[in-house]
Amino acid sequence: MASERDLELLDDYIRERLSNADRAAFEQKLSGDTALQRELKVQQRIADGLRKARTAQLKTMLSNVPVAAVPTTASILAKVAGGLVFTGLVVTGVYFYATRNESAPSQEPVEQITPGTIDSASADTNNSISPESVTPTPEDRPDTETTKLAEKTTSTPATSPDAKIKAYNPADDQNAADGTTNVPQAGVTETNASARTSPVAVVDNTNVKYTFHYQFKEGKLILYGAFEKNLYEILEIFSDNKRTSFLYYKTNYYLLDEQGEDVKSLLPIKDETLLVKLREYRKNHLEK
Amino acid sequence: MVYRLNSGMNEKEIFERICKGDEKALEFLYKKYYRMMTKLVITNSGTEDEARDIYQDALIVFWQKATSGKLVLTSKISTYIYSICQNLWRKELDRKKRLSNEEKDSPVSLDTETAERDKIILQCIEQLGDTCKKVLMYYYFDEMSMQDIADTLGFANTDTAKTKKYKCKKKLDDLVKALYSERDFLD
């Protein structure tokens, strides 16, 4: 068995910390001592193992350092393409904006939907271009600052935050005739009884800034975006002389807040309780 | 300990910190030259994974030389690391070339006993406590001085570091020898 002194020498020998003279002397001793040779092999393996473990530890540490991806040829091409697309979008936007100013705001009513008049046949059509389908998917978007800026100006249901709306029971309006008090809960838009006249719904698909928005203005409901004819429905629910409007478009329901004249984003309703009731309400109307 | 690492840190400061075993300085350096170094491999028919691997290996070589006090820097850090990357990538390309030239049906010899011995050692290292692992790794790989080990691990002085190193090494030796003895590897 190797002595303490031998182990110290072995340690220094393995770490190449011996002077030439000490090294030569130790090797001399080593050549005639088989036990020390065995010990040297074990100690070398242990030292190698510790070095490997440390290397692996450092590599793991470095792999966890966040670094920017190296631009490959493909990513450079994608960025160039993205830049071109962005430039195209800007040019198109400027063109539409300029054209719009020249031709004055002639927002022609495309269609007026009155409560209860819902085109059920067209409502189920799916093979048409929706605002969502013209929005590039995340995979298509080149990872550039410019496109991120472009994204921010585009609001689609897919990217909008969930609308937090408390449940409101549309069926309750049927109880109104019985004199049952039915006050929509906070968060649900209400208008006063004088608003029983349904607003005219018009579509403005030329606005560059608003791509999936709405606005109540001068008795009109303006829908901004590429809404297809006959594919949207306005559901109006009257309760206690108050009206709450919802838009149904491409399987989603959107609450239409009639308060104020500002342009608002269309955010799909996520509240499952409210959705169930809206679906039921719409189905009942369609069956009538 | 408060680390002040920013883009304004100069070469001298980075190098001094690395020599003392400051891993945050290594991370900073890794980030700083990542694109430059990996580009070298990528533009020479390497993949990004290979580039990352080569750069990490080069940085570890630099780290080991710096912490062991064997490196006297006469050029910029980036120049030094770049040359290590070049050498490592050249070696890797040679290795790949050799592999592709070798006959595919040549027998592959696997030294299972050596692999088993190495595996036992790694298992035993894993059984040590964190401080023990660090002390031994700093001593055998980083080749840090006892003073730097004491400073890095917060020991009172070098004597404490030496005692800790002795005890940890003894423990590791005992673990390894017990398992080697079971498998008749102590011959």
Tab-separated table of C-alpha atoms in Angstrom:
chain	number	residue	atom	x	y	z
A	1	MET	CA	0.000	0.000	0.000
A	2	ALA	CA	1.287	3.457	-0.924
A	3	SER	CA	2.371	5.724	1.902
A	4	GLU	CA	1.023	9.247	2.489
A	5	ARG	CA	4.218	10.664	1.031
A	6	ASP	CA	3.944	8.440	-2.026
A	7	LEU	CA	0.362	9.582	-2.550
A	8	GLU	CA	1.418	13.217	-2.378
A	9	LEU	CA	4.156	12.561	-4.911
A	10	LEU	CA	1.694	10.683	-7.117
A	11	ASP	CA	-0.632	13.623	-6.961
A	12	ASP	CA	2.054	16.072	-7.980
A	13	TYR	CA	3.316	13.699	-10.645
A	14	ILE	CA	-0.148	13.384	-12.193
A	15	ARG	CA	-0.629	17.144	-12.099
A	16	GLU	CA	2.846	17.665	-13.557
A	17	ARG	CA	3.900	19.749	-10.618
A	18	LEU	CA	7.227	18.023	-9.945
A	19	SER	CA	10.546	19.543	-10.828
A	20	ASN	CA	12.648	17.647	-13.353
A	21	ALA	CA	14.866	16.236	-10.635
A	22	ASP	CA	11.956	15.135	-8.431
A	23	ARG	CA	10.201	13.702	-11.419
A	24	ALA	CA	13.193	11.612	-12.439
A	25	ALA	CA	13.607	10.363	-8.872
A	26	PHE	CA	9.958	9.438	-8.606
A	27	GLU	CA	9.996	7.584	-11.933
A	28	GLN	CA	13.054	5.684	-10.730
A	29	LYS	CA	11.145	4.595	-7.639
A	30	LEU	CA	8.055	3.788	-9.687
A	31	SER	CA	9.898	1.422	-12.022
A	32	GLY	CA	10.753	-0.931	-9.167
A	33	ASP	CA	7.455	-0.793	-7.275
A	34	THR	CA	4.506	-2.634	-8.838
A	35	ALA	CA	2.112	-1.606	-6.062
A	36	LEU	CA	2.945	2.033	-6.726
A	37	GLN	CA	2.397	1.462	-10.456
A	38	ARG	CA	-1.075	0.089	-9.750
A	39	GLU	CA	-1.813	3.027	-7.509
A	40	LEU	CA	-0.638	5.416	-10.222
A	41	LYS	CA	-3.084	3.887	-12.705
A	42	VAL	CA	-5.994	4.263	-10.303
A	43	GLN	CA	-5.030	7.824	-9.420
A	44	GLN	CA	-4.681	8.741	-13.103
A	45	ARG	CA	-8.139	7.404	-13.785
A	46	ILE	CA	-9.590	9.320	-10.871
A	47	ALA	CA	-7.931	12.543	-12.033
A	48	ASP	CA	-9.168	11.928	-15.591
A	49	GLY	CA	-12.664	11.278	-14.289
A	50	LEU	CA	-12.639	14.538	-12.336
A	51	ARG	CA	-11.447	16.426	-15.431
A	52	LYS	CA	-14.180	14.879	-17.555
A	53	ALA	CA	-16.814	15.664	-14.967
A	54	ARG	CA	-15.642	19.267	-14.718
A	55	THR	CA	-15.562	19.657	-18.517
A	56	ALA	CA	-19.118	18.334	-18.714
A	57	GLN	CA	-20.158	20.716	-15.928
A	58	LEU	CA	-18.650	23.734	-17.702
A	59	LYS	CA	-20.220	22.732	-21.011
A	60	THR	CA	-23.629	22.430	-19.390
A	61	MET	CA	-23.151	25.838	-17.808
A	62	LEU	CA	-22.202	27.407	-21.143
A	63	SER	CA	-25.076	25.697	-22.952
A	64	ASN	CA	-27.459	27.411	-20.564
A	65	VAL	CA	-26.134	30.863	-21.390
A	66	PRO	CA	-28.667	32.589	-23.683
A	67	VAL	CA	-27.003	33.596	-26.927
A	68	ALA	CA	-28.272	35.089	-30.155
A	69	ALA	CA	-28.641	32.558	-32.955
A	70	VAL	CA	-25.949	32.632	-35.582
A	71	PRO	CA	-27.293	33.892	-38.902
A	72	THR	CA	-27.262	31.077	-41.410
A	73	THR	CA	-27.658	31.555	-45.167
A	74	ALA	CA	-31.304	30.504	-44.898
A	75	SER	CA	-32.043	32.945	-42.093
A	76	ILE	CA	-30.340	35.798	-43.953
A	77	LEU	CA	-32.479	35.040	-47.017
A	78	ALA	CA	-35.561	34.877	-44.803
A	79	LYS	CA	-34.704	38.279	-43.336
A	80	VAL	CA	-34.228	39.775	-46.782
A	81	ALA	CA	-37.565	38.304	-47.859
A	82	GLY	CA	-39.159	39.621	-44.683
A	83	GLY	CA	-37.782	43.064	-45.384
A	84	LEU	CA	-39.215	42.992	-48.880
A	85	VAL	CA	-42.609	41.871	-47.596
A	86	PHE	CA	-42.571	44.596	-44.980
A	87	THR	CA	-41.641	47.228	-47.556
A	88	GLY	CA	-44.469	45.953	-49.749
A	89	LEU	CA	-46.905	46.222	-46.867
A	90	VAL	CA	-45.814	49.761	-46.078
A	91	VAL	CA	-46.119	50.818	-49.717
A	92	THR	CA	-49.552	49.188	-49.992
A	93	GLY	CA	-50.624	50.813	-46.761
A	94	VAL	CA	-49.517	54.237	-47.921
A	95	TYR	CA	-51.310	53.679	-51.217
A	96	PHE	CA	-54.571	52.713	-49.529
A	97	TYR	CA	-54.288	55.563	-47.082
A	98	ALA	CA	-53.714	58.070	-49.862
A	99	THR	CA	-56.553	56.607	-51.951
A	100	ARG	CA	-58.889	56.700	-48.991
A	101	ASN	CA	-58.213	60.371	-48.368
A	102	GLU	CA	-58.812	61.227	-51.991
A	103	SER	CA	-62.151	59.444	-52.290
A	104	ALA	CA	-63.549	60.779	-49.007
A	105	PRO	CA	-64.990	58.497	-46.371
A	106	SER	CA	-67.728	56.854	-48.348
A	107	GLN	CA	-68.521	53.980	-46.048
A	108	GLU	CA	-71.277	52.340	-47.973
A	109	PRO	CA	-73.502	50.078	-46.011
A	110	VAL	CA	-72.876	46.620	-47.279
A	111	GLU	CA	-75.666	45.007	-45.485
A	112	GLN	CA	-78.090	45.753	-42.789
A	113	ILE	CA	-78.870	43.035	-40.386
A	114	THR	CA	-81.936	43.385	-38.344
A	115	PRO	CA	-82.522	41.315	-35.283
A	116	GLY	CA	-83.686	37.901	-36.180
A	117	THR	CA	-82.759	38.071	-39.853
A	118	ILE	CA	-79.835	35.763	-39.974
A	119	ASP	CA	-78.559	34.085	-43.080
A	120	SER	CA	-78.060	30.634	-41.698
A	121	ALA	CA	-77.043	29.067	-44.990
A	122	SER	CA	-74.099	31.332	-45.469
A	123	ALA	CA	-73.113	31.364	-41.845
A	124	ASP	CA	-71.648	27.921	-42.061
A	125	THR	CA	-69.481	28.609	-45.079
A	126	ASN	CA	-65.891	27.930	-44.176
A	127	ASN	CA	-63.952	27.969	-47.433
A	128	SER	CA	-63.534	31.685	-47.645
A	129	ILE	CA	-60.796	34.100	-46.748
A	130	SER	CA	-61.134	35.456	-43.267
A	131	PRO	CA	-59.114	38.123	-41.551
A	132	GLU	CA	-57.315	35.343	-39.724
A	133	SER	CA	-56.330	33.552	-42.898
A	134	VAL	CA	-54.627	36.554	-44.409
A	135	THR	CA	-52.539	37.057	-41.332
A	136	PRO	CA	-49.172	35.330	-41.709
A	137	THR	CA	-48.696	32.378	-39.391
A	138	PRO	CA	-45.834	32.603	-36.895
A	139	GLU	CA	-43.795	30.147	-38.986
A	140	ASP	CA	-44.107	32.355	-42.035
A	141	ARG	CA	-42.892	35.416	-40.258
A	142	PRO	CA	-39.213	36.175	-40.561
A	143	ASP	CA	-37.739	36.954	-37.186
A	144	THR	CA	-36.975	40.602	-37.671
A	145	GLU	CA	-37.650	43.709	-35.688
A	146	THR	CA	-39.562	45.206	-38.568
A	147	THR	CA	-42.028	42.383	-38.817
A	148	LYS	CA	-42.566	42.493	-35.083
A	149	LEU	CA	-43.549	46.107	-35.467
A	150	ALA	CA	-45.888	45.149	-38.260
A	151	GLU	CA	-47.459	42.482	-36.091
A	152	LYS	CA	-48.286	44.968	-33.403
A	153	THR	CA	-50.559	46.901	-35.728
A	154	THR	CA	-52.493	43.799	-36.702
A	155	SER	CA	-55.135	42.586	-34.368
A	156	THR	CA	-56.755	39.249	-34.999
A	157	PRO	CA	-58.842	37.080	-32.761
A	158	ALA	CA	-56.102	34.527	-32.637
A	159	THR	CA	-53.662	36.934	-31.071
A	160	SER	CA	-56.025	38.982	-28.985
A	161	PRO	CA	-56.072	38.498	-25.245
A	162	ASP	CA	-59.080	36.694	-23.876
A	163	ALA	CA	-62.030	38.905	-23.316
A	164	LYS	CA	-63.058	38.664	-19.701
A	165	ILE	CA	-66.792	38.971	-19.704
A	166	LYS	CA	-69.051	37.847	-16.989
A	167	ALA	CA	-71.806	35.474	-17.960
A	168	TYR	CA	-75.065	36.975	-19.085
A	169	ASN	CA	-78.084	34.819	-19.710
A	170	PRO	CA	-79.640	35.714	-23.077
A	171	ALA	CA	-82.585	33.435	-22.424
A	172	ASP	CA	-83.626	35.621	-19.554
A	173	ASP	CA	-84.998	38.192	-21.942
A	174	GLN	CA	-87.801	35.758	-22.608
A	175	ASN	CA	-88.782	36.222	-18.997
A	176	ALA	CA	-88.965	39.950	-19.428
A	177	ALA	CA	-92.548	39.684	-20.556
A	178	ASP	CA	-93.359	38.052	-17.255
A	179	GLY	CA	-92.051	41.103	-15.511
A	180	THR	CA	-89.010	39.281	-14.179
A	181	THR	CA	-86.227	41.679	-13.410
A	182	ASN	CA	-83.190	40.879	-15.475
A	183	VAL	CA	-80.183	43.085	-15.095
A	184	PRO	CA	-77.193	42.163	-17.207
A	185	GLN	CA	-74.124	41.722	-15.070
A	186	ALA	CA	-71.283	44.158	-14.934
A	187	GLY	CA	-69.078	44.069	-17.991
A	188	VAL	CA	-71.898	43.452	-20.423
A	189	THR	CA	-72.706	46.417	-22.607
A	190	GLU	CA	-76.045	48.034	-22.129
A	191	THR	CA	-77.802	50.798	-23.904
A	192	ASN	CA	-80.942	52.531	-22.820
A	193	ALA	CA	-84.392	51.830	-24.086
A	194	SER	CA	-84.206	54.537	-26.713
A	195	ALA	CA	-81.665	52.434	-28.511
A	196	ARG	CA	-84.197	49.853	-29.557
A	197	THR	CA	-83.704	50.914	-33.144
A	198	SER	CA	-81.012	48.610	-34.416
A	199	PRO	CA	-77.957	50.323	-35.807
A	200	VAL	CA	-77.127	49.915	-39.454
A	201	ALA	CA	-74.158	47.585	-39.890
A	202	VAL	CA	-71.598	48.618	-42.476
A	203	VAL	CA	-68.269	47.090	-43.385
A	204	ASP	CA	-65.155	49.149	-43.958
A	205	ASN	CA	-62.484	46.938	-45.435
A	206	THR	CA	-60.251	49.758	-46.630
A	207	ASN	CA	-58.915	50.960	-43.330
A	208	VAL	CA	-55.270	50.087	-42.944
A	209	LYS	CA	-55.069	50.736	-39.250
A	210	TYR	CA	-58.113	48.782	-38.143
A	211	THR	CA	-58.215	45.254	-39.471
A	212	PHE	CA	-60.596	43.526	-37.077
A	213	HIS	CA	-62.351	46.257	-35.133
A	214	TYR	CA	-65.742	47.865	-34.727
A	215	GLN	CA	-67.225	51.241	-33.911
A	216	PHE	CA	-70.664	52.569	-33.093
A	217	LYS	CA	-70.966	55.953	-34.730
A	218	GLU	CA	-73.945	58.078	-35.627
A	219	GLY	CA	-76.351	55.188	-35.287
A	220	LYS	CA	-74.203	52.912	-37.393
A	221	LEU	CA	-72.207	49.861	-36.507
A	222	ILE	CA	-69.029	49.996	-38.550
A	223	LEU	CA	-67.152	46.734	-38.867
A	224	TYR	CA	-63.529	47.277	-39.869
A	225	GLY	CA	-61.824	44.422	-41.646
A	226	ALA	CA	-62.249	41.984	-44.490
A	227	PHE	CA	-65.705	40.814	-43.446
A	228	GLU	CA	-67.401	38.760	-46.032
A	229	LYS	CA	-70.934	39.472	-46.986
A	230	ASN	CA	-73.513	37.362	-45.230
A	231	LEU	CA	-70.946	35.723	-43.043
A	232	TYR	CA	-71.526	37.826	-39.995
A	233	GLU	CA	-74.538	38.054	-37.813
A	234	ILE	CA	-75.571	40.587	-35.237
A	235	LEU	CA	-77.362	39.114	-32.281
A	236	GLU	CA	-79.336	41.568	-30.262
A	237	ILE	CA	-80.690	40.606	-26.929
A	238	PHE	CA	-83.234	42.811	-25.247
A	239	SER	CA	-83.770	42.640	-21.586
A	240	ASP	CA	-85.542	45.106	-19.361
A	241	ASN	CA	-85.566	47.665	-22.161
A	242	LYS	CA	-81.853	47.297	-22.559
A	243	ARG	CA	-80.028	45.931	-25.552
A	244	THR	CA	-76.865	43.888	-25.622
A	245	SER	CA	-75.347	43.193	-29.019
A	246	PHE	CA	-73.082	40.414	-30.097
A	247	LEU	CA	-71.385	39.729	-33.370
A	248	TYR	CA	-71.238	36.170	-34.635
A	249	TYR	CA	-68.522	35.661	-37.224
A	250	LYS	CA	-66.817	32.484	-38.346
A	251	THR	CA	-67.796	30.390	-35.340
A	252	ASN	CA	-66.778	33.061	-32.825
A	253	TYR	CA	-68.920	35.420	-30.794
A	254	TYR	CA	-67.846	38.964	-29.996
A	255	LEU	CA	-69.386	41.388	-27.569
A	256	LEU	CA	-70.237	44.755	-29.117
A	257	ASP	CA	-69.862	47.515	-26.598
A	258	GLU	CA	-72.140	50.350	-27.690
A	259	GLN	CA	-70.817	52.861	-25.228
A	260	GLY	CA	-68.743	55.625	-26.760
A	261	GLU	CA	-67.789	56.176	-30.348
A	262	ASP	CA	-64.214	54.980	-30.212
A	263	VAL	CA	-62.936	52.148	-32.369
A	264	LYS	CA	-62.597	48.919	-30.413
A	265	SER	CA	-60.910	45.602	-31.128
A	266	LEU	CA	-63.080	42.581	-31.725
A	267	LEU	CA	-62.143	40.094	-29.063
A	268	PRO	CA	-63.636	36.612	-29.146
A	269	ILE	CA	-65.669	35.673	-26.100
A	270	LYS	CA	-64.026	32.883	-24.166
A	271	ASP	CA	-66.423	32.535	-21.284
A	272	GLU	CA	-67.820	29.077	-21.868
A	273	THR	CA	-71.015	29.708	-19.886
A	274	LEU	CA	-71.849	32.737	-21.978
A	275	LEU	CA	-70.895	30.928	-25.179
A	276	VAL	CA	-73.245	28.042	-24.413
A	277	LYS	CA	-76.081	30.478	-23.890
A	278	LEU	CA	-75.316	32.438	-27.023
A	279	ARG	CA	-75.164	29.283	-29.114
A	280	GLU	CA	-78.478	28.166	-27.671
A	281	TYR	CA	-80.023	31.560	-28.299
A	282	ARG	CA	-78.788	31.646	-31.888
A	283	LYS	CA	-79.983	28.106	-32.523
A	284	ASN	CA	-83.437	28.937	-31.226
A	285	HIS	CA	-83.597	31.931	-33.549
A	286	LEU	CA	-82.481	29.913	-36.548
A	287	GLU	CA	-85.089	27.284	-35.890
A	288	LYS	CA	-87.900	29.833	-35.692
B	1	MET	CA	-20.824	38.483	-4.031
B	2	VAL	CA	-21.789	41.189	-6.490
B	3	TYR	CA	-20.830	40.707	-10.093
B	4	ARG	CA	-20.339	43.758	-12.195
B	5	LEU	CA	-20.360	42.457	-15.711
B	6	ASN	CA	-21.103	44.784	-18.516
B	7	SER	CA	-19.987	45.416	-22.021
B	8	GLY	CA	-17.586	48.037	-20.703
B	9	MET	CA	-15.498	45.434	-18.869
B	10	ASN	CA	-12.087	45.494	-20.440
B	11	GLU	CA	-9.953	42.579	-21.548
B	12	LYS	CA	-7.648	42.827	-18.565
B	13	GLU	CA	-10.506	42.717	-16.120
B	14	ILE	CA	-12.096	39.728	-17.851
B	15	PHE	CA	-8.828	37.861	-17.904
B	16	GLU	CA	-8.094	38.573	-14.251
B	17	ARG	CA	-11.503	37.354	-13.221
B	18	ILE	CA	-11.173	34.204	-15.266
B	19	CYS	CA	-7.753	33.503	-13.779
B	20	LYS	CA	-9.396	33.601	-10.364
B	21	GLY	CA	-12.053	31.116	-11.474
B	22	ASP	CA	-14.926	33.574	-11.898
B	23	GLU	CA	-17.471	31.576	-13.917
B	24	LYS	CA	-19.639	34.649	-14.504
B	25	ALA	CA	-16.764	36.180	-16.425
B	26	LEU	CA	-16.570	33.014	-18.514
B	27	GLU	CA	-20.280	33.247	-19.302
B	28	PHE	CA	-19.812	36.874	-20.247
B	29	LEU	CA	-16.959	35.966	-22.571
B	30	TYR	CA	-18.947	33.103	-24.080
B	31	LYS	CA	-21.781	35.437	-24.939
B	32	LYS	CA	-19.493	38.168	-26.217
B	33	TYR	CA	-17.711	36.091	-28.851
B	34	TYR	CA	-20.389	33.516	-29.618
B	35	ARG	CA	-21.232	34.777	-33.076
B	36	MET	CA	-17.675	35.438	-34.067
B	37	MET	CA	-16.380	32.006	-33.072
B	38	THR	CA	-19.277	29.899	-34.266
B	39	LYS	CA	-19.241	31.675	-37.613
B	40	LEU	CA	-15.746	30.324	-38.168
B	41	VAL	CA	-17.046	26.746	-38.063
B	42	ILE	CA	-20.317	27.408	-39.862
B	43	THR	CA	-18.585	29.075	-42.791
B	44	ASN	CA	-16.241	26.086	-42.978
B	45	SER	CA	-18.861	23.415	-43.597
B	46	GLY	CA	-19.866	22.936	-39.969
B	47	THR	CA	-23.308	22.902	-38.459
B	48	GLU	CA	-24.400	25.256	-35.704
B	49	ASP	CA	-24.280	22.403	-33.189
B	50	GLU	CA	-20.724	21.570	-34.192
B	51	ALA	CA	-19.816	25.245	-34.048
B	52	ARG	CA	-21.223	25.574	-30.535
B	53	ASP	CA	-19.413	22.432	-29.446
B	54	ILE	CA	-16.069	23.587	-30.831
B	55	TYR	CA	-16.432	27.036	-29.320
B	56	GLN	CA	-17.300	25.614	-25.915
B	57	ASP	CA	-14.321	23.250	-26.052
B	58	ALA	CA	-12.022	26.107	-27.052
B	59	LEU	CA	-13.303	28.293	-24.253
B	60	ILE	CA	-12.781	25.477	-21.748
B	61	VAL	CA	-9.199	25.053	-22.946
B	62	PHE	CA	-8.695	28.783	-22.459
B	63	TRP	CA	-10.352	28.639	-19.035
B	64	GLN	CA	-8.234	25.717	-17.873
B	65	LYS	CA	-5.012	27.377	-18.958
B	66	ALA	CA	-6.009	30.666	-17.358
B	67	THR	CA	-7.151	29.243	-14.008
B	68	SER	CA	-4.092	27.001	-13.738
B	69	GLY	CA	-1.848	30.027	-14.176
B	70	LYS	CA	-0.194	28.494	-17.224
B	71	LEU	CA	-1.304	31.217	-19.601
B	72	VAL	CA	0.514	34.447	-20.256
B	73	LEU	CA	-1.681	36.353	-22.650
B	74	THR	CA	0.260	38.170	-25.327
B	75	SER	CA	-2.638	38.747	-27.738
B	76	LYS	CA	-6.267	39.701	-27.456
B	77	ILE	CA	-8.446	37.079	-25.777
B	78	SER	CA	-10.537	36.759	-28.920
B	79	THR	CA	-7.452	36.116	-31.069
B	80	TYR	CA	-6.311	33.419	-28.683
B	81	ILE	CA	-9.671	31.676	-28.525
B	82	TYR	CA	-10.106	32.001	-32.276
B	83	SER	CA	-6.843	30.168	-32.866
B	84	ILE	CA	-7.945	27.355	-30.509
B	85	CYS	CA	-11.242	27.117	-32.416
B	86	GLN	CA	-9.341	26.892	-35.701
B	87	ASN	CA	-7.127	24.095	-34.391
B	88	LEU	CA	-9.987	22.149	-32.878
B	89	TRP	CA	-12.104	22.430	-36.010
B	90	ARG	CA	-9.190	21.383	-38.200
B	91	LYS	CA	-8.725	18.307	-36.004
B	92	GLU	CA	-12.416	17.521	-36.179
B	93	LEU	CA	-12.415	17.769	-39.978
B	94	ASP	CA	-9.400	15.452	-40.097
B	95	ARG	CA	-11.162	12.998	-37.825
B	96	LYS	CA	-14.231	13.042	-40.021
B	97	LYS	CA	-12.108	12.518	-43.105
B	98	ARG	CA	-10.341	9.569	-41.514
B	99	LEU	CA	-13.635	8.033	-40.505
B	100	SER	CA	-15.048	8.309	-44.004
B	101	ASN	CA	-11.888	6.746	-45.454
B	102	GLU	CA	-11.974	3.784	-43.124
B	103	GLU	CA	-13.494	0.587	-44.387
B	104	LYS	CA	-17.029	0.283	-43.206
B	105	ASP	CA	-16.756	-3.445	-42.520
B	106	SER	CA	-13.653	-3.164	-40.369
B	107	PRO	CA	-14.172	-4.638	-36.923
B	108	VAL	CA	-14.898	-2.096	-34.240
B	109	SER	CA	-13.001	-2.827	-31.065
B	110	LEU	CA	-14.645	-1.701	-27.886
B	111	ASP	CA	-12.680	-1.677	-24.684
B	112	THR	CA	-15.560	-2.435	-22.402
B	113	GLU	CA	-13.360	-2.872	-19.350
B	114	THR	CA	-11.864	0.600	-19.674
B	115	ALA	CA	-15.324	2.028	-20.184
B	116	GLU	CA	-16.528	0.211	-17.065
B	117	ARG	CA	-13.620	1.545	-15.003
B	118	ASP	CA	-14.337	5.102	-16.158
B	119	LYS	CA	-18.021	4.696	-15.452
B	120	ILE	CA	-17.312	3.612	-11.874
B	121	ILE	CA	-15.212	6.714	-11.302
B	122	LEU	CA	-17.949	9.004	-12.575
B	123	GLN	CA	-20.489	7.212	-10.363
B	124	CYS	CA	-18.265	7.722	-7.341
B	125	ILE	CA	-17.785	11.426	-8.135
B	126	GLU	CA	-21.549	11.768	-8.264
B	127	GLN	CA	-21.800	10.322	-4.779
B	128	LEU	CA	-19.711	13.156	-3.319
B	129	GLY	CA	-21.273	16.271	-1.890
B	130	ASP	CA	-21.294	19.487	-3.916
B	131	THR	CA	-18.447	21.134	-2.027
B	132	CYS	CA	-16.288	18.024	-2.299
B	133	LYS	CA	-16.919	17.814	-6.030
B	134	LYS	CA	-15.997	21.463	-6.474
B	135	VAL	CA	-12.840	21.264	-4.402
B	136	LEU	CA	-11.567	18.246	-6.319
B	137	MET	CA	-12.560	19.584	-9.735
B	138	TYR	CA	-10.951	22.951	-9.030
B	139	TYR	CA	-7.847	21.151	-7.878
B	140	TYR	CA	-7.493	18.586	-10.672
B	141	PHE	CA	-9.026	20.352	-13.656
B	142	ASP	CA	-8.898	24.086	-13.050
B	143	GLU	CA	-5.637	23.569	-11.156
B	144	MET	CA	-6.510	26.505	-9.001
B	145	SER	CA	-4.257	27.493	-6.144
B	146	MET	CA	-5.421	26.640	-2.635
B	147	GLN	CA	-5.859	30.360	-2.036
B	148	ASP	CA	-8.220	30.704	-5.038
B	149	ILE	CA	-10.122	27.561	-3.998
B	150	ALA	CA	-10.523	29.002	-0.496
B	151	ASP	CA	-11.668	32.362	-1.908
B	152	THR	CA	-14.100	30.848	-4.396
B	153	LEU	CA	-15.680	28.446	-1.921
B	154	GLY	CA	-15.581	30.830	1.028
B	155	PHE	CA	-13.185	28.815	3.199
B	156	ALA	CA	-11.478	30.618	6.057
B	157	ASN	CA	-7.972	30.041	4.722
B	158	THR	CA	-5.788	27.812	2.586
B	159	ASP	CA	-5.349	25.303	5.412
B	160	THR	CA	-9.084	24.721	5.492
B	161	ALA	CA	-9.040	24.260	1.718
B	162	LYS	CA	-6.158	21.787	1.963
B	163	THR	CA	-7.872	19.761	4.690
B	164	LYS	CA	-11.107	19.702	2.743
B	165	LYS	CA	-9.314	18.598	-0.391
B	166	TYR	CA	-7.519	15.837	1.507
B	167	LYS	CA	-10.705	14.490	3.078
B	168	CYS	CA	-12.685	14.631	-0.137
B	169	LYS	CA	-9.969	12.899	-2.093
B	170	LYS	CA	-9.717	10.199	0.543
B	171	LYS	CA	-13.449	9.640	0.354
B	172	LEU	CA	-13.365	9.404	-3.431
B	173	ASP	CA	-10.389	7.018	-3.347
B	174	ASP	CA	-12.185	4.773	-0.887
B	175	LEU	CA	-15.368	4.721	-2.968
B	176	VAL	CA	-13.480	3.928	-6.171
B	177	LYS	CA	-11.277	1.273	-4.618
B	178	ALA	CA	-14.222	-0.471	-3.003
B	179	LEU	CA	-15.978	-0.794	-6.345
B	180	TYR	CA	-12.782	-1.635	-8.227
B	181	SER	CA	-12.048	-4.356	-5.703
B	182	GLU	CA	-15.540	-5.841	-6.189
B	183	ARG	CA	-14.878	-6.162	-9.911
B	184	ASP	CA	-11.229	-7.202	-9.629
B	185	PHE	CA	-10.054	-4.018	-11.256
B	186	LEU	CA	-7.343	-3.441	-8.644
B	187	ASP	CA	-4.676	-5.453	-10.413
